[in-house]
Coordinates of C-alpha atoms in Angstrom, one line a residue:
Chain A
M25 CA -13.7 117.9 -1.5
G26 CA -13.5 121.0 -3.9
A27 CA -11.2 123.4 -4.0
T28 CA -14.8 125.7 -3.4
E29 CA -15.0 124.3 -0.5
K30 CA -14.7 126.8 2.9
I31 CA -14.1 126.7 6.9
Y32 CA -14.5 129.4 8.6
F33 CA -12.5 130.1 10.9
Y34 CA -12.1 133.7 11.2
P35 CA -15.3 134.5 13.6
V36 CA -16.3 138.7 13.8
W37 CA -15.1 138.9 17.4
L38 CA -11.3 137.0 16.6
R39 CA -11.3 139.5 13.3
I40 CA -11.7 142.0 15.5
W41 CA -8.5 142.0 18.1
H42 CA -7.1 140.8 15.5
G43 CA -7.5 144.1 13.7
I44 CA -6.3 145.7 16.4
N45 CA -3.7 144.0 17.6
A46 CA -2.0 144.1 14.5
I47 CA -2.3 147.6 14.0
G48 CA -1.4 148.1 17.7
I49 CA 1.0 146.1 17.8
L50 CA 2.9 147.4 14.3
L51 CA 2.2 151.2 16.4
L52 CA 4.4 149.7 19.6
I53 CA 7.2 147.9 17.2
F54 CA 8.2 151.4 15.3
S55 CA 7.8 153.8 18.6
G56 CA 9.3 151.2 20.3
I57 CA 12.2 150.6 17.9
S58 CA 12.4 154.8 18.0
M59 CA 13.1 155.1 21.8
Q60 CA 15.5 152.2 22.1
S61 CA 17.0 154.4 19.7
S62 CA 16.3 157.8 20.7
L63 CA 15.6 158.8 17.2
D64 CA 14.5 162.4 18.1
N65 CA 13.2 165.1 15.1
S66 CA 11.0 167.9 15.1
V67 CA 8.4 165.4 12.9
I68 CA 7.9 162.4 15.7
G69 CA 9.2 164.0 19.2
F70 CA 10.6 162.2 21.3
N71 CA 7.7 162.9 23.8
L72 CA 5.0 161.7 20.9
I73 CA 6.2 158.5 20.8
I74 CA 6.5 157.1 23.5
N75 CA 2.9 158.6 24.0
I76 CA 1.9 156.6 20.8
H77 CA 3.8 153.1 22.6
N78 CA 1.8 154.1 26.2
Y79 CA -1.4 154.1 24.9
A80 CA -1.0 151.6 21.4
G81 CA -0.1 149.5 25.1
V82 CA -2.7 149.9 27.0
I83 CA -5.0 149.6 23.8
V84 CA -3.4 146.0 22.6
T85 CA -4.2 145.3 26.5
L86 CA -7.6 145.1 26.8
N87 CA -7.7 143.8 23.3
Y88 CA -5.7 140.9 24.2
L89 CA -8.7 140.3 27.1
L90 CA -10.7 139.7 24.6
F91 CA -8.6 137.7 22.9
F92 CA -7.9 135.0 26.8
I93 CA -12.2 136.2 27.2
G94 CA -13.1 134.9 23.5
N95 CA -11.0 131.7 23.9
L96 CA -12.1 130.7 27.1
V97 CA -15.8 130.9 26.0
T98 CA -15.9 130.4 22.9
K99 CA -14.6 126.1 20.3
N100 CA -12.2 128.9 19.1
G101 CA -9.4 127.8 22.5
R102 CA -9.4 124.5 21.2
Y103 CA -7.0 125.2 18.7
Y104 CA -4.3 125.9 21.7
F105 CA -4.3 123.1 22.8
I106 CA -0.4 120.8 22.6
K107 CA -1.0 117.1 22.0
M108 CA 1.4 115.1 23.9
K109 CA 1.6 112.7 21.6
G110 CA 4.1 113.4 19.2
F111 CA 4.5 116.4 20.3
L112 CA 8.1 117.0 18.5
K113 CA 7.9 114.7 16.0
R114 CA 4.5 117.0 14.6
P115 CA 6.2 120.6 14.4
I116 CA 9.3 118.7 13.1
K117 CA 7.3 117.2 10.9
Q118 CA 6.1 120.7 9.1
A119 CA 9.3 122.2 9.5
Y120 CA 10.2 119.4 7.4
Y121 CA 7.2 120.4 4.9
Y122 CA 8.5 123.9 4.7
A123 CA 12.3 123.1 4.2
W124 CA 12.0 120.5 1.8
G125 CA 9.2 119.0 1.1
M126 CA 6.9 121.6 -0.2
F127 CA 9.6 122.1 -2.8
H128 CA 9.1 119.1 -3.7
G129 CA 5.7 117.9 -4.7
E130 CA 5.0 116.1 -0.6
S131 CA 1.8 116.7 0.0
Y132 CA 0.7 119.7 3.3
P133 CA 1.6 116.7 6.2
F134 CA -1.2 118.6 8.4
P135 CA -4.0 119.9 5.9
L136 CA -6.8 122.1 8.3
S137 CA -9.6 121.0 8.8
E138 CA -13.2 122.3 11.1
K139 CA -10.5 120.4 13.8
R140 CA -7.4 121.9 12.9
K141 CA -7.0 125.6 12.4
F142 CA -3.1 125.3 12.2
N143 CA 0.1 123.5 11.5
P144 CA 1.2 122.0 14.6
L145 CA 4.7 124.4 14.3
Q146 CA 2.0 127.0 14.1
K147 CA 0.4 126.7 16.7
Y148 CA 3.2 126.2 19.1
F149 CA 4.2 130.0 17.7
Y150 CA 1.6 131.1 18.5
V151 CA 0.7 129.3 22.0
I152 CA 4.4 130.6 22.7
V153 CA 3.7 134.4 21.8
M154 CA 0.1 134.7 22.5
Y155 CA 0.1 133.0 26.1
L156 CA 3.9 133.6 26.7
A157 CA 5.0 136.6 25.0
V158 CA 2.2 139.4 26.0
P159 CA 1.3 137.8 28.7
G160 CA 4.8 138.8 29.7
V161 CA 5.1 142.3 27.4
I162 CA 2.2 143.2 29.0
I163 CA 2.8 143.0 33.3
T164 CA 6.7 144.1 31.6
G165 CA 5.3 147.4 29.9
F166 CA 3.2 148.2 33.3
A167 CA 5.5 147.1 35.5
L168 CA 7.9 150.1 32.9
L169 CA 4.3 152.5 33.4
F170 CA 4.5 152.6 37.0
P171 CA 8.4 152.2 37.8
E172 CA 7.6 153.0 41.7
L173 CA 6.3 149.2 41.9
I174 CA 9.6 147.4 40.3
I175 CA 11.6 146.0 43.0
E176 CA 15.0 148.6 43.0
T177 CA 17.5 146.0 43.0
V178 CA 17.9 142.0 42.0
Y179 CA 21.9 140.8 42.8
G180 CA 22.7 143.7 42.5
I181 CA 21.0 145.2 38.9
S182 CA 18.7 147.5 38.5
G183 CA 15.5 146.1 38.9
I184 CA 14.2 148.8 36.9
F185 CA 17.2 147.9 34.3
L186 CA 16.1 144.2 34.1
T187 CA 12.0 144.6 32.8
A188 CA 13.1 147.5 30.7
I189 CA 15.3 144.4 29.2
F190 CA 13.1 141.5 29.2
H191 CA 10.2 144.3 27.8
S192 CA 12.8 145.0 25.3
V193 CA 14.1 141.5 24.2
L194 CA 10.1 139.6 25.0
G195 CA 9.2 142.8 22.0
F196 CA 12.1 141.8 20.2
F197 CA 10.7 138.1 19.6
I198 CA 7.4 139.2 18.8
S199 CA 9.0 141.2 16.4
I200 CA 9.8 138.6 14.1
F201 CA 7.6 136.7 15.2
L202 CA 5.5 139.4 12.9
L203 CA 8.0 138.7 10.4
I204 CA 8.1 134.9 9.9
H205 CA 4.2 135.3 10.7
L206 CA 3.4 137.6 7.9
Y207 CA 6.0 135.8 5.5
V208 CA 4.5 132.3 6.2
A209 CA 1.1 133.8 5.8
T210 CA 2.1 134.5 1.8
I211 CA 2.3 130.7 1.9
G212 CA -1.7 129.8 1.3
K213 CA -2.8 128.9 -2.2
S214 CA -2.3 132.0 -4.0
P215 CA 0.2 134.8 -1.7
T216 CA -2.5 136.6 -0.5
E217 CA -5.2 134.1 0.1
N218 CA -4.7 134.3 4.0
F219 CA -4.5 137.4 4.3
K220 CA -8.2 138.1 2.6
S221 CA -9.6 134.8 5.0
I222 CA -8.5 137.0 7.9
I223 CA -10.7 140.0 6.8
S224 CA -13.7 137.8 5.2
G225 CA -13.0 134.7 8.1
W226 CA -13.7 132.6 5.0
H227 CA -11.1 130.2 5.3
H228 CA -10.3 128.1 1.4
V229 CA -9.9 124.5 2.0
Chain B
M12 CA 36.3 181.3 79.9
V13 CA 36.8 179.1 83.2
I14 CA 40.0 179.8 83.2
F15 CA 39.2 183.3 83.1
L16 CA 36.7 182.9 86.1
I17 CA 38.8 181.0 88.2
L18 CA 42.4 183.4 87.6
G19 CA 39.3 186.6 87.9
Y20 CA 38.5 184.9 91.0
Y21 CA 42.3 183.7 92.4
H22 CA 43.1 187.9 92.2
F23 CA 39.7 188.5 93.2
L24 CA 40.9 186.9 96.9
I25 CA 43.9 188.2 96.9
F26 CA 42.5 191.5 96.7
S27 CA 39.4 191.2 97.9
R28 CA 39.5 189.9 101.6
N29 CA 42.9 189.4 104.0
I30 CA 42.7 185.4 103.8
D31 CA 45.6 183.9 105.1
L32 CA 48.5 184.2 102.4
H33 CA 48.9 179.6 103.5
I34 CA 45.3 179.6 102.0
L35 CA 46.0 181.2 99.4
M36 CA 49.8 179.2 98.5
K37 CA 47.4 176.3 98.6
F38 CA 45.0 178.0 95.9
R39 CA 47.9 179.0 94.3
V40 CA 49.2 175.8 93.4
F41 CA 44.9 174.3 92.7
V42 CA 44.9 177.8 90.3
L43 CA 48.4 176.6 88.7
I44 CA 46.8 172.4 88.4
S45 CA 43.9 173.4 86.8
F46 CA 44.9 175.7 84.2
F47 CA 47.2 172.7 83.2
L48 CA 44.4 170.3 83.5
F49 CA 41.6 171.9 82.5
G50 CA 44.0 173.8 79.3
A51 CA 44.5 170.7 78.3
L52 CA 40.8 168.9 78.2
S53 CA 40.1 172.9 76.9
F54 CA 42.8 171.2 73.7
S55 CA 40.9 168.7 73.1
N56 CA 37.3 170.1 73.4
A57 CA 38.8 172.4 70.9
Q58 CA 38.2 169.8 68.6
S59 CA 35.5 167.6 70.3
Y60 CA 32.7 167.8 68.3
Q61 CA 31.4 164.5 69.5
D62 CA 30.6 165.6 73.1
P63 CA 28.4 169.4 71.9
K64 CA 27.9 169.6 75.9
Q65 CA 31.4 170.2 77.1
H66 CA 32.0 172.1 74.1
V67 CA 32.1 175.8 74.8
C68 CA 30.4 177.1 71.0
L69 CA 28.0 173.8 70.7
K70 CA 26.9 173.6 74.4
C71 CA 24.9 175.7 73.7
H72 CA 24.5 176.0 69.5
S73 CA 23.2 172.3 68.8
N74 CA 20.3 172.8 71.2
Q75 CA 17.2 174.3 70.9
T76 CA 17.1 175.7 74.0
Y77 CA 20.2 178.1 75.6
T78 CA 20.8 179.0 79.1
F79 CA 22.2 181.7 80.7
H80 CA 23.2 184.1 84.1
N81 CA 21.7 186.8 83.4
D82 CA 24.1 189.1 85.4
V83 CA 21.1 192.4 85.5
T84 CA 18.3 189.9 87.2
N85 CA 20.7 188.3 88.7
A86 CA 18.9 184.7 87.1
E87 CA 18.8 181.9 85.1
V88 CA 17.4 182.0 81.8
K89 CA 16.3 180.0 79.0
R90 CA 16.4 180.9 75.8
L91 CA 15.3 180.1 72.6
M92 CA 18.2 179.5 70.1
N93 CA 17.8 181.1 66.6
P94 CA 17.1 177.3 64.0
Y95 CA 19.5 178.6 61.5
Y96 CA 22.2 179.4 64.3
I97 CA 21.9 175.4 66.0
L98 CA 24.3 173.3 64.4
D99 CA 23.7 169.4 63.5
T100 CA 27.5 168.1 65.9
V101 CA 26.8 164.6 64.3
A102 CA 27.6 166.1 60.2
I103 CA 29.7 168.7 61.7
S104 CA 31.9 165.0 63.2
S105 CA 31.5 163.3 59.2
G106 CA 32.3 167.1 57.9
V107 CA 35.3 167.7 55.5
H108 CA 36.2 170.8 57.9
K109 CA 35.2 169.0 61.2
S110 CA 39.5 169.1 62.3
F111 CA 39.0 173.3 62.5
D112 CA 37.4 175.1 65.6
C113 CA 35.1 177.2 65.5
T114 CA 37.2 179.9 66.5
D115 CA 39.7 178.8 63.5
C116 CA 36.9 181.0 61.4
H117 CA 34.4 182.9 63.6
S118 CA 36.4 185.0 66.5
A119 CA 37.2 184.0 69.5
E120 CA 35.3 187.0 71.2
Y121 CA 32.7 184.9 70.7
E122 CA 33.5 182.4 73.4
V123 CA 32.3 185.1 75.8
Y124 CA 28.1 185.5 76.3
P125 CA 26.3 187.8 74.9
H126 CA 28.1 188.4 71.7
Q127 CA 29.5 192.3 70.9
A128 CA 27.2 193.4 68.5
N129 CA 30.1 194.0 66.3
L130 CA 30.7 190.8 65.2
K131 CA 28.5 190.3 63.2
L132 CA 30.8 193.0 60.8
E133 CA 34.0 190.5 61.6
P134 CA 34.1 189.2 57.6
L135 CA 34.8 185.6 58.0
S136 CA 36.8 184.0 55.3
S137 CA 35.8 182.6 52.0
C138 CA 36.1 179.7 50.7
L139 CA 38.5 180.2 48.3
D140 CA 40.7 183.1 50.8
C141 CA 42.0 178.8 51.8
H142 CA 42.0 177.1 49.3
G143 CA 42.9 179.5 46.4
G144 CA 46.5 179.4 45.0
D145 CA 46.7 176.0 47.0
E146 CA 48.5 173.7 45.8
S147 CA 47.9 171.1 48.1
Y148 CA 43.8 171.4 46.8
A149 CA 44.9 171.9 42.9
K150 CA 42.6 168.6 42.7
Y151 CA 39.1 170.0 43.2
K152 CA 39.6 173.2 41.0
F153 CA 38.7 176.2 43.3
E154 CA 39.7 178.2 40.8
E155 CA 38.6 176.9 37.9
I156 CA 35.0 176.6 39.9
Q157 CA 34.7 179.7 41.0
A158 CA 35.1 181.2 37.1
E159 CA 32.0 178.3 36.1
V160 CA 29.5 180.0 39.5
E161 CA 30.5 183.6 38.4
K162 CA 28.5 182.7 35.0
S163 CA 25.4 181.1 36.7
V164 CA 22.2 182.5 37.7
H165 CA 22.6 182.5 41.3
H166 CA 25.8 184.4 40.8
K167 CA 23.4 186.7 38.9
V168 CA 20.9 187.0 40.8
Y169 CA 22.7 187.9 44.0
G170 CA 26.4 188.8 42.7
E171 CA 29.1 188.3 44.9
S172 CA 26.7 187.3 48.2
F173 CA 25.6 183.4 46.3
S174 CA 29.0 182.2 48.6
C175 CA 29.9 179.0 47.5
S176 CA 28.8 178.4 51.7
K177 CA 25.0 179.4 49.9
C178 CA 24.9 175.9 48.6
H179 CA 27.8 174.2 50.6
N180 CA 27.6 174.2 54.3
Q181 CA 31.4 175.1 55.5
H182 CA 30.0 173.1 58.6
T183 CA 29.3 170.3 57.3
Y184 CA 30.0 169.2 54.1
A185 CA 31.3 165.7 53.6
A186 CA 32.3 165.3 50.3
T187 CA 29.9 162.5 49.2
A188 CA 30.1 162.5 45.2
R189 CA 34.0 161.6 45.3
N190 CA 34.1 158.8 48.1
S191 CA 30.5 157.4 48.1
D192 CA 30.1 154.4 45.2
N193 CA 26.2 155.0 46.3
L194 CA 24.5 156.3 44.2
L195 CA 21.4 157.3 45.6
E196 CA 23.4 159.3 48.4
I197 CA 25.1 161.1 45.6
V198 CA 22.0 161.9 43.8
D199 CA 20.3 162.5 47.6
Y200 CA 23.2 165.1 49.3
S201 CA 23.3 166.9 45.9
N202 CA 19.5 168.0 46.1
K203 CA 19.4 168.7 49.1
M204 CA 22.6 171.7 48.6
C205 CA 19.7 172.7 45.3
L206 CA 16.5 171.8 47.9
S207 CA 17.5 173.5 51.1
C208 CA 16.8 177.0 49.6
H209 CA 14.4 175.8 46.7
N210 CA 12.2 174.3 49.1
D211 CA 12.5 176.8 51.9
M212 CA 10.2 179.9 51.1
K213 CA 12.5 181.8 53.3
K214 CA 16.5 181.3 52.5
Y215 CA 14.6 180.8 48.7
K216 CA 13.3 184.9 49.4
L217 CA 16.7 186.0 51.2
V218 CA 18.5 185.4 47.7
S219 CA 15.7 185.7 44.9
G220 CA 13.2 188.2 46.9
H221 CA 10.4 186.7 45.6
D222 CA 8.5 183.5 46.9
N223 CA 10.5 180.4 45.6
P224 CA 8.6 178.3 42.7
K225 CA 6.5 175.2 43.6
L226 CA 9.7 172.9 42.6
V227 CA 6.5 169.9 41.5
E228 CA 5.0 171.8 39.5
V229 CA 7.2 174.1 37.6
H230 CA 8.6 169.8 36.6
D231 CA 4.6 168.8 35.3
W232 CA 5.5 167.8 32.0
L233 CA 8.6 165.1 33.4
P234 CA 7.8 162.0 32.8
N235 CA 8.3 159.9 35.9
Q236 CA 8.9 162.8 38.4
A237 CA 9.3 161.2 42.0
L238 CA 12.4 158.3 40.7
H239 CA 14.0 161.4 38.0
F240 CA 14.7 163.5 41.2
K241 CA 15.5 160.3 43.5
H242 CA 17.9 159.2 40.8
V243 CA 18.9 161.8 39.4
R244 CA 21.1 165.5 40.0
C245 CA 18.7 168.9 39.8
I246 CA 22.1 170.1 38.4
E247 CA 21.6 167.0 35.7
C248 CA 19.6 169.2 33.5
H249 CA 20.3 172.9 35.5
T250 CA 23.9 172.9 34.6
E251 CA 26.2 173.6 31.8
V252 CA 28.3 170.4 31.7
V253 CA 31.7 170.5 31.6
D254 CA 34.2 168.9 31.2
S255 CA 37.1 169.6 33.8
L256 CA 35.4 169.3 36.6
M257 CA 33.8 167.0 38.4
V258 CA 30.5 168.5 39.5
S259 CA 30.2 171.7 37.0
H260 CA 28.9 174.0 38.1
N261 CA 27.8 177.0 36.2
I262 CA 24.0 176.0 37.1
V263 CA 21.4 177.6 34.4
G264 CA 17.8 178.6 34.9
K265 CA 14.6 176.2 33.2
D266 CA 14.9 178.5 29.6
Q267 CA 18.5 176.6 29.5
A268 CA 17.8 173.5 31.3
V269 CA 17.6 170.1 30.3
K270 CA 14.3 169.6 28.4
K271 CA 14.3 166.9 26.3
C272 CA 14.8 163.1 27.1
V273 CA 17.1 162.1 24.7
E274 CA 19.5 163.9 26.0
C275 CA 20.0 161.9 29.0
H276 CA 18.0 158.6 27.5
S277 CA 20.9 157.3 24.7
A278 CA 23.4 155.7 24.3
D279 CA 25.6 158.8 24.0
S280 CA 24.2 159.8 27.0
R281 CA 24.9 163.3 28.9
L282 CA 25.0 162.0 31.8
K283 CA 28.3 159.7 31.4
A284 CA 30.1 163.4 30.9
S285 CA 27.6 164.1 34.6
L286 CA 26.9 161.9 37.1
Y287 CA 28.1 158.3 35.4
K288 CA 31.4 160.1 35.7
Y289 CA 33.1 158.9 39.2
E290 CA 35.6 157.2 39.4
N291 CA 33.7 154.9 42.4
L292 CA 30.8 154.7 40.0
Q293 CA 32.8 152.6 37.8
K294 CA 34.6 151.1 40.1
R295 CA 30.4 149.4 41.5
S296 CA 29.9 148.8 37.9
E297 CA 32.6 146.4 37.8
N298 CA 31.6 144.8 40.5
G299 CA 27.5 144.3 38.9
G300 CA 29.0 140.9 37.6
L301 CA 25.9 140.2 35.4
G302 CA 24.9 143.0 35.5
N303 CA 27.7 145.1 33.9
V304 CA 27.5 142.2 31.1
L305 CA 24.0 143.0 30.6
S306 CA 25.0 147.0 31.6
N307 CA 28.7 148.1 30.0
S308 CA 27.7 151.0 28.6
S309 CA 24.6 151.2 29.2
Y310 CA 23.1 153.6 32.7
V311 CA 20.0 154.1 30.4
I312 CA 17.8 151.9 30.0
G313 CA 16.7 149.9 27.0
T314 CA 19.2 146.8 24.9
H315 CA 20.1 149.2 22.3
Q316 CA 22.3 150.8 25.1
S317 CA 24.0 146.7 26.2
P318 CA 26.1 146.3 23.3
F319 CA 25.4 142.6 24.0
L320 CA 22.1 142.7 23.0
K321 CA 21.9 145.5 19.9
L322 CA 24.5 142.9 17.7
L323 CA 22.3 140.1 19.3
S324 CA 18.8 141.6 17.5
I325 CA 20.5 142.9 14.5
I326 CA 22.5 139.7 14.5
I327 CA 18.9 137.5 14.8
F328 CA 16.7 139.3 13.1
L329 CA 19.1 139.7 9.9
A330 CA 19.6 135.7 10.0
T331 CA 15.1 135.8 9.9
L332 CA 14.8 138.7 6.8
G333 CA 17.8 136.0 5.4
G334 CA 15.8 133.1 5.8
V335 CA 12.5 134.2 4.8
I336 CA 14.4 135.4 1.4
I337 CA 16.1 132.7 0.9
H338 CA 13.0 130.4 1.0
S339 CA 10.7 133.1 -1.2
I340 CA 13.9 132.5 -4.4
F341 CA 13.3 128.6 -3.6
R342 CA 9.5 129.3 -4.1
I343 CA 9.5 131.4 -7.0
F344 CA 11.9 128.8 -8.7
K345 CA 11.0 125.4 -7.3
K346 CA 7.4 126.2 -8.5

């Protein structure tokens, strides 16, 4: 195992998905925060922000289908399977490495290979974000695009209000994930190594 | 009217025919009894909108058709009632003026049919004739409303002729905004006042002199138009909000109307000064339970309008950022 060993982790379809998703999610976060805070100025008006959010939302949704179908029909999907064995122990071990081990010269607990693209903690986050939060935000987002379809009241609370709250809570969670995702991506062979990988497709092990 | 007929018939009997006095005396007693009986009945009928068939005016004015005896041709005639003169008796009996009878405002001569033509020329009381300067109505601020109305686009177009009753049907008006705790009902009631003309070509033309603009087209720019029309009143955007009034009456045209989303969709929403200023709605939100926790001051969607969620999101964001910074520092110094 030399430093030059490379694994082709990120096929073209995945990199296209990731690139579109990255731009789309960034647009959604900024336009979302802007709408939440009711920012309105002469440069970017409220109406334009809404349009940006709507279009980006639709693009991210279509793009999600690429991710979803891609993972169904290619081997890439198996990287997201969670093993029941060591369900809590394994991600805790990884978290311990990040919090303590990596500062004390301990070796990487889950070295990446053809069989393992994500460490357990990373995998958990990806599964939660990509298979729970993003579908949730897509469903609530489309519900808000067609608000007449939403149930009027749920236990006396406006259905639209609940949907909007759920949508923005999930959106916020995804924003926090993005912050952590970007930071953890800097923990590689060098701070920029992982960013190069997602563009070239090759990961240096 | 029936009393007059009976009395008339009685006099007719006395003067036109030679009838046995004994019978006449009996008839007099009958007339007296019927007078008191009918008097009592007519007193209750005077205010009974519950049974329009018995009401001297409503027996015709609550129906599509009316029937009368034509004395000239000596025939029963059935005619269509002018649709603008048909009254909704159910709405009248729940309206603010339900305790008044027709002739309290209209001439008592209307009780005769055919109605005298000159009755049309009779001036009717305006709202302020009764409500103005009266202490018991002070809380409604009729004078202030009048001053606001005089600034409004309606007054500019139609002057004094644009009376209160153009919007507030004096026969059926109910103070829904003050009394209802159902937001949708308040919105619906208010919007129907506007639509009664703005969605009615004839009535609109009467005031403006030209055809009414198609509301759906004019509001084409408004996202989720149908939802907006259902959940907020026209006057939310088409009035200049006056804090001292429950409902602002300075109606403004489209040039001055609110068109910016953020005027309502913000923490400092103008809806708080208009649609949501009613005490009954505040009570409603207090009973909301979970809804209240989430939507304490957030009548308009979004977590930032919920102070609790806003604070929580800022704490989580700062904690994450703090974690990243601390971890980076360790990475730099523990290398």
